[in-house]
Short mmCIF file of N, CA and C in Angstrom, two decimals:
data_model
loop_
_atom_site.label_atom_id
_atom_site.label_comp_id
_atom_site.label_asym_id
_atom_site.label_seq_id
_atom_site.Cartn_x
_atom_site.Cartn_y
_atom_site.Cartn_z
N UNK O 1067 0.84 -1.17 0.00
CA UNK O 1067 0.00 0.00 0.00
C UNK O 1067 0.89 1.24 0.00
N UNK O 1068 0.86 2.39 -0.96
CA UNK O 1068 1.57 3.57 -0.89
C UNK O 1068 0.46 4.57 -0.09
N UNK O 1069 1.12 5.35 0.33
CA UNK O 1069 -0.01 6.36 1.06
C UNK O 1069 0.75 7.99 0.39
N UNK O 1070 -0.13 8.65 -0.25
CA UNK O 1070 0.00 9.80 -0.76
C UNK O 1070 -0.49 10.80 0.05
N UNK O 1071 0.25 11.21 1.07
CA UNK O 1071 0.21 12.11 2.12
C UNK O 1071 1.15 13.19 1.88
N UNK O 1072 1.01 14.64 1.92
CA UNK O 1072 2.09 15.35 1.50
C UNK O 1072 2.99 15.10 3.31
N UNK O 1073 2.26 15.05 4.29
CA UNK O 1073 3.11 14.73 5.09
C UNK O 1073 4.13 14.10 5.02
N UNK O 1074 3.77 13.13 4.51
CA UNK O 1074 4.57 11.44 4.07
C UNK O 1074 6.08 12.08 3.63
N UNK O 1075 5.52 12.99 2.94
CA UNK O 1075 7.39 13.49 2.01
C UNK O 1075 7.87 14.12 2.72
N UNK O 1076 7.50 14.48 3.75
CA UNK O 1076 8.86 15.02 4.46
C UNK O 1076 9.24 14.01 5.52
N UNK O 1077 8.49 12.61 5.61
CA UNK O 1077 8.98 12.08 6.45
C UNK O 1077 9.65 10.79 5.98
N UNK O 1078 9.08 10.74 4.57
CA UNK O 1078 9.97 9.27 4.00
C UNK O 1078 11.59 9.60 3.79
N UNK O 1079 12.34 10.68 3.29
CA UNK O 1079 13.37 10.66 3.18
C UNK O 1079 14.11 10.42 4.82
N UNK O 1080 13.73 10.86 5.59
CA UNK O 1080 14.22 11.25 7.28
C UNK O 1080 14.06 9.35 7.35
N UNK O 1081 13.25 8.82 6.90
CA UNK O 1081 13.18 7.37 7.86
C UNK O 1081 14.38 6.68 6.41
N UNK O 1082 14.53 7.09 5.67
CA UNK O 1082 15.52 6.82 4.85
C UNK O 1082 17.17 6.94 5.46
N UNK O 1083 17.21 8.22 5.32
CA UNK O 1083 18.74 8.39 6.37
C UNK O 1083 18.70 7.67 7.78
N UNK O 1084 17.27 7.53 8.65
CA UNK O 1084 17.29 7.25 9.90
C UNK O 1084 18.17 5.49 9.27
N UNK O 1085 17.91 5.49 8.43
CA UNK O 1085 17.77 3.24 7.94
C UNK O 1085 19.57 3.29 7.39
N UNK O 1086 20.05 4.72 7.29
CA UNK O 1086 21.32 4.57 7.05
C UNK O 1086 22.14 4.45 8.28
N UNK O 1087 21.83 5.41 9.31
CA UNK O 1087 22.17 5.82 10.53
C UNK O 1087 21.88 4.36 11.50
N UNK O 1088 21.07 3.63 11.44
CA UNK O 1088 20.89 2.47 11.78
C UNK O 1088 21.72 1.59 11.43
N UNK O 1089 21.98 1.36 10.26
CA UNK O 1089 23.28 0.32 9.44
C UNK O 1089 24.50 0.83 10.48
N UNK O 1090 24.74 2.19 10.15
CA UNK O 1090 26.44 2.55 10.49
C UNK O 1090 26.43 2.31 12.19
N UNK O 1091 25.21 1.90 12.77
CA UNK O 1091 25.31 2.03 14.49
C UNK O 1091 25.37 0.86 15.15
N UNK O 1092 24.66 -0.17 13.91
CA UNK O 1092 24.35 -1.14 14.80
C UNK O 1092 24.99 -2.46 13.61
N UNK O 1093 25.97 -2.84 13.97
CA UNK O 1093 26.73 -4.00 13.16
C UNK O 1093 26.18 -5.19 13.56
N UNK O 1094 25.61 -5.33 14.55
CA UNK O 1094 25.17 -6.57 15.02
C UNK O 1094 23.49 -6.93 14.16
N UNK O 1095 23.08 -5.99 13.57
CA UNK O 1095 21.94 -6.32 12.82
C UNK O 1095 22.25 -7.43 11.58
N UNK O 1096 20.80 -8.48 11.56
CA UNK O 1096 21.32 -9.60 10.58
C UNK O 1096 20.69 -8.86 8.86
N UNK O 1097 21.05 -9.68 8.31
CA UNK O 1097 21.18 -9.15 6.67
C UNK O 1097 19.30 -9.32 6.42
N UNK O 1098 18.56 -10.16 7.18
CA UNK O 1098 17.12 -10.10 6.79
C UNK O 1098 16.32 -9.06 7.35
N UNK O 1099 16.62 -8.61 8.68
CA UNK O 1099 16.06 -7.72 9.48
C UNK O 1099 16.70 -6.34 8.34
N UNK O 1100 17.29 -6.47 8.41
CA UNK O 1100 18.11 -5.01 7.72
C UNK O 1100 16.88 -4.72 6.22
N UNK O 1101 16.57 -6.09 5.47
CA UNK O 1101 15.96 -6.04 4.64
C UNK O 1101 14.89 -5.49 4.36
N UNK O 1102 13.75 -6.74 5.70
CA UNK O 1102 12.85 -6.31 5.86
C UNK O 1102 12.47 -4.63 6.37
N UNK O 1103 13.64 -4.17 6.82
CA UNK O 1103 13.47 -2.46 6.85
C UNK O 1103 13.18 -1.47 5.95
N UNK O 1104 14.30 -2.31 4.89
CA UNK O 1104 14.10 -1.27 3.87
C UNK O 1104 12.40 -1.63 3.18
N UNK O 1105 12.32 -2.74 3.36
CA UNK O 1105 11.16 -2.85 2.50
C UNK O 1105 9.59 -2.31 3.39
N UNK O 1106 10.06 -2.30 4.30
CA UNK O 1106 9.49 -1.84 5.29
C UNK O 1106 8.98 0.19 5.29
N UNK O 1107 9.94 0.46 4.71
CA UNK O 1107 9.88 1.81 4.59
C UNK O 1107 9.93 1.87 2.82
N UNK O 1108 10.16 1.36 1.79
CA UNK O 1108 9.54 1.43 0.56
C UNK O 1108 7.59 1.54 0.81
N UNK O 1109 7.46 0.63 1.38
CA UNK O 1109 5.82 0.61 1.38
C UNK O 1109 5.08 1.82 2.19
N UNK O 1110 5.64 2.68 2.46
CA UNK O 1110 5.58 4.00 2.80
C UNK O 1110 6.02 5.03 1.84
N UNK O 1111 6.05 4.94 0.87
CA UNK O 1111 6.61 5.82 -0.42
C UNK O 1111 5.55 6.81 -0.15
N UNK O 1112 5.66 8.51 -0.39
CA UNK O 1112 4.72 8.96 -0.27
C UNK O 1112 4.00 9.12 -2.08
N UNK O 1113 4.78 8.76 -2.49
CA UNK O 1113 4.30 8.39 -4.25
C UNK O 1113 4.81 7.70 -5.12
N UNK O 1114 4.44 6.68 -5.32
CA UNK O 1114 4.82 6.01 -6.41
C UNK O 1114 6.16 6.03 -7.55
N UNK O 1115 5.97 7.30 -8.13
CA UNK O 1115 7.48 7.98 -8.63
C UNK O 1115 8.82 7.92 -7.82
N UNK O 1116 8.21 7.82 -7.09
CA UNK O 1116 9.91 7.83 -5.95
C UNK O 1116 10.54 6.78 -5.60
N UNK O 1117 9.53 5.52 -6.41
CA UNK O 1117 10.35 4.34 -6.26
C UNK O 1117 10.60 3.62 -8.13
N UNK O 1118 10.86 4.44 -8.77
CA UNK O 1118 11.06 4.44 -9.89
C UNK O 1118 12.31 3.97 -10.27
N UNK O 1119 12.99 3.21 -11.00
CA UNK O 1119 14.52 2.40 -10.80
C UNK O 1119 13.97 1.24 -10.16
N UNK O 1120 13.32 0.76 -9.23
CA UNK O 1120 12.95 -0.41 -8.75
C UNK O 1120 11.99 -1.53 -8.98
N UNK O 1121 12.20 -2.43 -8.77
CA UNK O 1121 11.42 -3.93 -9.08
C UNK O 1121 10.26 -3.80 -8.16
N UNK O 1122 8.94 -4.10 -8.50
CA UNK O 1122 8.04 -4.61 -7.38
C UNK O 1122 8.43 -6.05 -7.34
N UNK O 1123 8.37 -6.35 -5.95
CA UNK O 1123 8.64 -7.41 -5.56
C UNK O 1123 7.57 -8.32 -4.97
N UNK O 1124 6.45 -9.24 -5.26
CA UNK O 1124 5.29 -10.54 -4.55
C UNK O 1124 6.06 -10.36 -3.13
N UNK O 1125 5.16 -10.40 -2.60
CA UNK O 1125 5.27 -11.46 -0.85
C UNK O 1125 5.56 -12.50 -0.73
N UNK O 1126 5.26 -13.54 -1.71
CA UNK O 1126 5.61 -14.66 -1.77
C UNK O 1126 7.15 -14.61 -2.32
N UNK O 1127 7.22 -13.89 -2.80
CA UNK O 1127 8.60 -13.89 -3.47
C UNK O 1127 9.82 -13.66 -2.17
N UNK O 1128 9.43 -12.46 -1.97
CA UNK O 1128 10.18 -12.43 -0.32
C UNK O 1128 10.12 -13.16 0.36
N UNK O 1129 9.18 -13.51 0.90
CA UNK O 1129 8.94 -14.72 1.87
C UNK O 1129 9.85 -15.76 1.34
N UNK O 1130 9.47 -16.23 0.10
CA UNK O 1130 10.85 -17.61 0.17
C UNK O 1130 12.08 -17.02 -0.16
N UNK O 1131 12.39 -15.83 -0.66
CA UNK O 1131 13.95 -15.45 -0.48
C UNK O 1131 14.40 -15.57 0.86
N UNK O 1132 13.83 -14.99 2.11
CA UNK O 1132 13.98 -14.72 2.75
C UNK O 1132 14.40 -15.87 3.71
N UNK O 1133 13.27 -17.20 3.23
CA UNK O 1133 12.96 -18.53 4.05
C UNK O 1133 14.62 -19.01 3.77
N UNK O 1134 14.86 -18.83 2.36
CA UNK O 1134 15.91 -19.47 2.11
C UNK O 1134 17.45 -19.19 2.27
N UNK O 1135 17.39 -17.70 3.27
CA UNK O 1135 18.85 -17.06 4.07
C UNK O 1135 19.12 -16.79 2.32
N UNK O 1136 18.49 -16.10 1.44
CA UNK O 1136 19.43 -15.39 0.32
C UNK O 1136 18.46 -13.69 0.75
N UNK O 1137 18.84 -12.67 1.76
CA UNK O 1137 18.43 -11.23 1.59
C UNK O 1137 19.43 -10.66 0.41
N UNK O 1138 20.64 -11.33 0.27
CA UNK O 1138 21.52 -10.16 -0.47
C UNK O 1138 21.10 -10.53 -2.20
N UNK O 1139 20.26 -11.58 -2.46
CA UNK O 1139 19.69 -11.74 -3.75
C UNK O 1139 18.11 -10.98 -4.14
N UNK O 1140 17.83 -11.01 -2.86
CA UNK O 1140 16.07 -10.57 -2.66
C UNK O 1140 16.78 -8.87 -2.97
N UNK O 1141 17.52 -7.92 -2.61
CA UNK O 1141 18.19 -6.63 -2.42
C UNK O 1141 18.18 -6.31 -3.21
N UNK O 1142 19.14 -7.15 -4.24
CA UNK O 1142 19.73 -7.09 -5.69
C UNK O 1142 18.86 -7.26 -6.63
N UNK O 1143 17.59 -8.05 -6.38
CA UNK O 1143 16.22 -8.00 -7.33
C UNK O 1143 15.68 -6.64 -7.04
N UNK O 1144 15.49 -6.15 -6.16
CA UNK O 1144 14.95 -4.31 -5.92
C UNK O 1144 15.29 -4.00 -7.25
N UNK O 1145 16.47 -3.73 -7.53
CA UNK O 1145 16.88 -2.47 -8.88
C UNK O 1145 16.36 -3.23 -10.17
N UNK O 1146 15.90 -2.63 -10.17
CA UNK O 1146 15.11 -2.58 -11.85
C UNK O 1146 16.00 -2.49 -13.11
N UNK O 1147 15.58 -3.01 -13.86
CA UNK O 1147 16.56 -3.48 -15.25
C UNK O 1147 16.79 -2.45 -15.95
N UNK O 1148 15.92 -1.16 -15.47
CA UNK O 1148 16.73 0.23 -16.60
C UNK O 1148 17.66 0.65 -15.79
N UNK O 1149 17.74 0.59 -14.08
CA UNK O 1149 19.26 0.87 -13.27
C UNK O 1149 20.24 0.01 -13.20
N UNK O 1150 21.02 0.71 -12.92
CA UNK O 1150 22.25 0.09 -12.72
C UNK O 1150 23.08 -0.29 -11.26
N UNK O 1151 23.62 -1.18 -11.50
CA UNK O 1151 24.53 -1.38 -9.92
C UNK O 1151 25.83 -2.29 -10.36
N UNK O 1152 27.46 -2.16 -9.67
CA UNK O 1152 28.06 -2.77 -9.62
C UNK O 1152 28.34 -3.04 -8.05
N UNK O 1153 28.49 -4.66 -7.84
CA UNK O 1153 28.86 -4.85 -6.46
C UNK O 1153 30.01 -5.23 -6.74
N UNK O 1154 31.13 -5.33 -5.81
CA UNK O 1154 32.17 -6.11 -5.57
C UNK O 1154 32.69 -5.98 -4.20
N UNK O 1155 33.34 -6.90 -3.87
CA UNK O 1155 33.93 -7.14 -2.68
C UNK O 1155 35.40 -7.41 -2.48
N UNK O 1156 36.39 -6.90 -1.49
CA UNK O 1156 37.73 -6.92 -1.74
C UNK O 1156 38.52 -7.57 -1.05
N UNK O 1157 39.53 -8.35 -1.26
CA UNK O 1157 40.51 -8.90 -0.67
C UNK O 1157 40.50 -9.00 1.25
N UNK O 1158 39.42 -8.06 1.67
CA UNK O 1158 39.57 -7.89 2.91
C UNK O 1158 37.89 -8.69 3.15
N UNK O 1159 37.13 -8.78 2.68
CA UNK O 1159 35.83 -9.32 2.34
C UNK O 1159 34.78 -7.76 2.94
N UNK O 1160 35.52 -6.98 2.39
CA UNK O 1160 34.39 -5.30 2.36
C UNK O 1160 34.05 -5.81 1.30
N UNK O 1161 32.57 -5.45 1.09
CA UNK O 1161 31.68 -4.99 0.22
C UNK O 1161 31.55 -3.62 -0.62
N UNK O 1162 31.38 -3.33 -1.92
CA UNK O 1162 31.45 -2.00 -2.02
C UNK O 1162 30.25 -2.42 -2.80
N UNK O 1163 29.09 -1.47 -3.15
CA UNK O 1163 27.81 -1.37 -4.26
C UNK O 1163 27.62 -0.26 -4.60
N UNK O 1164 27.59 0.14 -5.65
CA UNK O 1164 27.33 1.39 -6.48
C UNK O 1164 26.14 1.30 -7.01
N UNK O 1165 24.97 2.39 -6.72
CA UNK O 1165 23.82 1.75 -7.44
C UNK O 1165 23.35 3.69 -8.21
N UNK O 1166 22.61 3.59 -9.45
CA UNK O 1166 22.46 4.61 -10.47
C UNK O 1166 20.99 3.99 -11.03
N UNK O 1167 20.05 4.58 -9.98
CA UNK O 1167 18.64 4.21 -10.13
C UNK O 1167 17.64 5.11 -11.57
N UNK O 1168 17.31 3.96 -12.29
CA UNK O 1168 16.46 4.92 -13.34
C UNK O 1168 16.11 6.31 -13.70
N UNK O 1169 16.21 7.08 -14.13
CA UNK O 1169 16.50 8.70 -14.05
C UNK O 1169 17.05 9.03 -13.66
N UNK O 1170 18.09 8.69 -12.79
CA UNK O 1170 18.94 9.37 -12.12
C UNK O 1170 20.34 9.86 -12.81
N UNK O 1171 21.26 10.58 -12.88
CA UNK O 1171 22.53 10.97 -13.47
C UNK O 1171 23.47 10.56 -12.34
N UNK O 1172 23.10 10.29 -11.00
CA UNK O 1172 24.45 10.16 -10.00
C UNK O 1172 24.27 8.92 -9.90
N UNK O 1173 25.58 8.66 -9.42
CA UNK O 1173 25.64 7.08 -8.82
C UNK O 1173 25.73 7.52 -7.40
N UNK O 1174 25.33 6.80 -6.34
CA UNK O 1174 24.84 6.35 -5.10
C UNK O 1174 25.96 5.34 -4.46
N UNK O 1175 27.34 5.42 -3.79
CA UNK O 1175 27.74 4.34 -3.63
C UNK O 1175 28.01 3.48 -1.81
N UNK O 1176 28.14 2.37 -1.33
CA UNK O 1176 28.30 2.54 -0.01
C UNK O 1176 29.00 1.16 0.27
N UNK O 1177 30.26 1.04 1.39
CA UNK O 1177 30.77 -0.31 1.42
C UNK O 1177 30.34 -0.61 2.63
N UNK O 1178 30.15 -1.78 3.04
CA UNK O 1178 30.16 -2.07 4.78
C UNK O 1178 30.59 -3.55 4.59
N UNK O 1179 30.11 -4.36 5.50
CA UNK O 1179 30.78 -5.51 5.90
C UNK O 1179 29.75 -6.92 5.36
N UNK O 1180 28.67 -6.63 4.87
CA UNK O 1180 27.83 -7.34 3.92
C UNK O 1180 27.71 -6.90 2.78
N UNK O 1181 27.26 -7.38 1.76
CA UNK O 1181 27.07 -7.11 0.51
C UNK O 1181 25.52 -6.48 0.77
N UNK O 1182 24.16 -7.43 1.78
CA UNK O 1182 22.89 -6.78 2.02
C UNK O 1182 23.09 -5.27 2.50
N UNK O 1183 24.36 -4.58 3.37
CA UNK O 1183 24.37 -3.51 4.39
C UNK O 1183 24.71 -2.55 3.29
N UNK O 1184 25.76 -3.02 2.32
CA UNK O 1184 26.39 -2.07 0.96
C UNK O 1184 24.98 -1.96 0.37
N UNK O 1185 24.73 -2.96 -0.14
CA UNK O 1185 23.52 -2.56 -1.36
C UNK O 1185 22.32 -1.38 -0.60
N UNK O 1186 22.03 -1.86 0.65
CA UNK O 1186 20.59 -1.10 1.43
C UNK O 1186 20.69 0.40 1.54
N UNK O 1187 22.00 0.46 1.80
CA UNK O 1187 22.87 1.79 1.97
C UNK O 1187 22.79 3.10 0.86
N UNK O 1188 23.25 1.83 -0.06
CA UNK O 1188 23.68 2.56 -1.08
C UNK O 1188 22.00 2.79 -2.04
N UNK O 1189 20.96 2.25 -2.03
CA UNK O 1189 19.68 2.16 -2.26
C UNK O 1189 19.11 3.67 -1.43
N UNK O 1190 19.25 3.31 0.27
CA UNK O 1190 18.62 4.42 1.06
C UNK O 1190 19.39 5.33 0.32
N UNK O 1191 20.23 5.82 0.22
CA UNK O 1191 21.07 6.71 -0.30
C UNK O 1191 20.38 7.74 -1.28
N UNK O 1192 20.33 6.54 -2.52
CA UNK O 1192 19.94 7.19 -4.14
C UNK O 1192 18.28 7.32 -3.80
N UNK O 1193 17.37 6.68 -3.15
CA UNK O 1193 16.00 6.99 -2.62
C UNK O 1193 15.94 8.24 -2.08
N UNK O 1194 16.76 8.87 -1.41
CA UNK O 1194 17.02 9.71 -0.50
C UNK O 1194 16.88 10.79 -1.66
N UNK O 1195 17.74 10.76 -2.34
CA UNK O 1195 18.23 11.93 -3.25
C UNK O 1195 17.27 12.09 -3.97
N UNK O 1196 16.56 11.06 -4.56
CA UNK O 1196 15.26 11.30 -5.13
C UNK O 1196 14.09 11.80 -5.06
N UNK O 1197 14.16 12.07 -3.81
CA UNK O 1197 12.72 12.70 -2.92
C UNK O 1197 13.34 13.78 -3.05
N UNK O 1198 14.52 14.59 -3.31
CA UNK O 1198 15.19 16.00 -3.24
C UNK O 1198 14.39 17.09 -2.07
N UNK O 1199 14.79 16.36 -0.51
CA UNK O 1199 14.49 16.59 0.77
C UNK O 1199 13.13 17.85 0.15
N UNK O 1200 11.98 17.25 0.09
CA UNK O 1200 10.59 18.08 0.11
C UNK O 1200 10.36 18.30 -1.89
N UNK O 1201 11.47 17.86 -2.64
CA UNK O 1201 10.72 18.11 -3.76
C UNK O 1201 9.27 17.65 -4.36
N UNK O 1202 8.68 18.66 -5.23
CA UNK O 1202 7.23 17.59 -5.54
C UNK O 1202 7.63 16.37 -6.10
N UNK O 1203 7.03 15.23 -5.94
CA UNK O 1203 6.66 13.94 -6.85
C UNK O 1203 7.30 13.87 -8.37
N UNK O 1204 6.60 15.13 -8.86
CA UNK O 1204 7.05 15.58 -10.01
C UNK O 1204 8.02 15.91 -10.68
N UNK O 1205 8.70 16.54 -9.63
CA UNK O 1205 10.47 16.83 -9.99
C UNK O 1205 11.43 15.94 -9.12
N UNK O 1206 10.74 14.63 -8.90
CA UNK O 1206 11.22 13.78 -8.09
C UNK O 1206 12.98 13.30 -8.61
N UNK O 1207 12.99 13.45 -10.45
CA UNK O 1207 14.30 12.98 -10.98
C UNK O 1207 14.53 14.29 -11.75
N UNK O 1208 14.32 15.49 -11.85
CA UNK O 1208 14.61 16.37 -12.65
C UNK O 1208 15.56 17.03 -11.98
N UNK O 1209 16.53 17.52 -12.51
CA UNK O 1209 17.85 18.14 -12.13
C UNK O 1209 18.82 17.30 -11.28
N UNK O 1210 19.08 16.09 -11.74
CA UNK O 1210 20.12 15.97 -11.02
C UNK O 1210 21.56 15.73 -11.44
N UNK O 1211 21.75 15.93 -12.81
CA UNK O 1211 22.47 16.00 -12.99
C UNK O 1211 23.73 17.15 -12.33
N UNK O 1212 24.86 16.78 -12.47
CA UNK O 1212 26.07 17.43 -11.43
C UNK O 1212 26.30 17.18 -10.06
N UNK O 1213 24.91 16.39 -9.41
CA UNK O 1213 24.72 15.60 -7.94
C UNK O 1213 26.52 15.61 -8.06
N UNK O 1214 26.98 15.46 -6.97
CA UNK O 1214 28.16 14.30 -6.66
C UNK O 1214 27.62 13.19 -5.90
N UNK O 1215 28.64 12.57 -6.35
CA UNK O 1215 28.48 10.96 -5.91
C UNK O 1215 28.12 10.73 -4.34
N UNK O 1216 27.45 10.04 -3.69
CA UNK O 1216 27.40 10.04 -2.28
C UNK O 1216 27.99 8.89 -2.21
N UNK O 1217 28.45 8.80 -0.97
CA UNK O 1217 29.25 7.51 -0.09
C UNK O 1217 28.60 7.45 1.25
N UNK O 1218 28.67 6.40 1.60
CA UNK O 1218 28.75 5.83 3.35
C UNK O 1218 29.64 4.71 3.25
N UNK O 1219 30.32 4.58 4.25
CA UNK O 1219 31.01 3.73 4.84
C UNK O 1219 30.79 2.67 6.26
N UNK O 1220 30.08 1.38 6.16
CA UNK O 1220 30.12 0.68 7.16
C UNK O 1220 30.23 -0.35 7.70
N UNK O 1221 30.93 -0.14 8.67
CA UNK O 1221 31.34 -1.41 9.35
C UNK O 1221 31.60 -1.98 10.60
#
């Protein structure tokens, strides 16, 4: 269910950063709980447009990703086939994910110590930017070109 509340937009980006600020605080969170957050706060979109770059995802579909300990595949189904993402992971087993959601001109990037914590990150991130803190719906992807790149780091 989306709820089209103009309230909603000033509060979906804030529970967005709050879901970043959560990652970087609490390392002891598991890769499904982390999931179910984000998806948790997608279904609070205050419009539709703002989740644009992304996959709808069945319940059932989650549910057995989820049954089956794969969140960092259920994550990686989110981005939608006109965005983009590269993951990789390094010699130290950091995670890095770069994600460049449908309309968008910036890339979004974030490493932490899962590949689920990189990707969610780096998702809250480019979601974030998309709402352009109170923009309308409407100019939800317009102007962003020249963004710089955002980062988080966690671990």
């Amino acid at each position: 269910m989306t709820i089209h509340h103009p309230m909603m937009q000033n509060h979906w980006p804030q529970a967005l950063e709050t879901l970043i600020d959560w990652l970087v605080l609490n390392e002891t969170l598991d890769d499904t709980a982390i999931v179910r957050r984000l998806l948790d706060i997608l279904a609070t979109a205050p419009h539709p447009a703002l989740l644009g770059g992304l996959c709808r995802i069945d319940e059932a579909t989650i549910d057995r990703l989820l049954s089956a300990d794969a969140p960092d595949a259920l994550v990686l189904r989110l981005i939608g086939t006109q965005s983009g993402f590269l993951a990789s992971r390094g010699a130290s087993g950091e995670h890095l994910v770069s994600v460049v959601l449908a309309g968008q001109s910036a890339e979004f990037s974030a490493d932490g110590s899962t590949l689920v914590r990189a990707a969610v990150c780096a998702l809250a991130l480019a979601l974030a930017q998309s709402m352009q803190h109170g923009a309308p719906p409407e100019a939800a992807y317009a102007g962003l070109r020249g963004v710089p790149v955002a980062t988080a780091t966690l671990h």
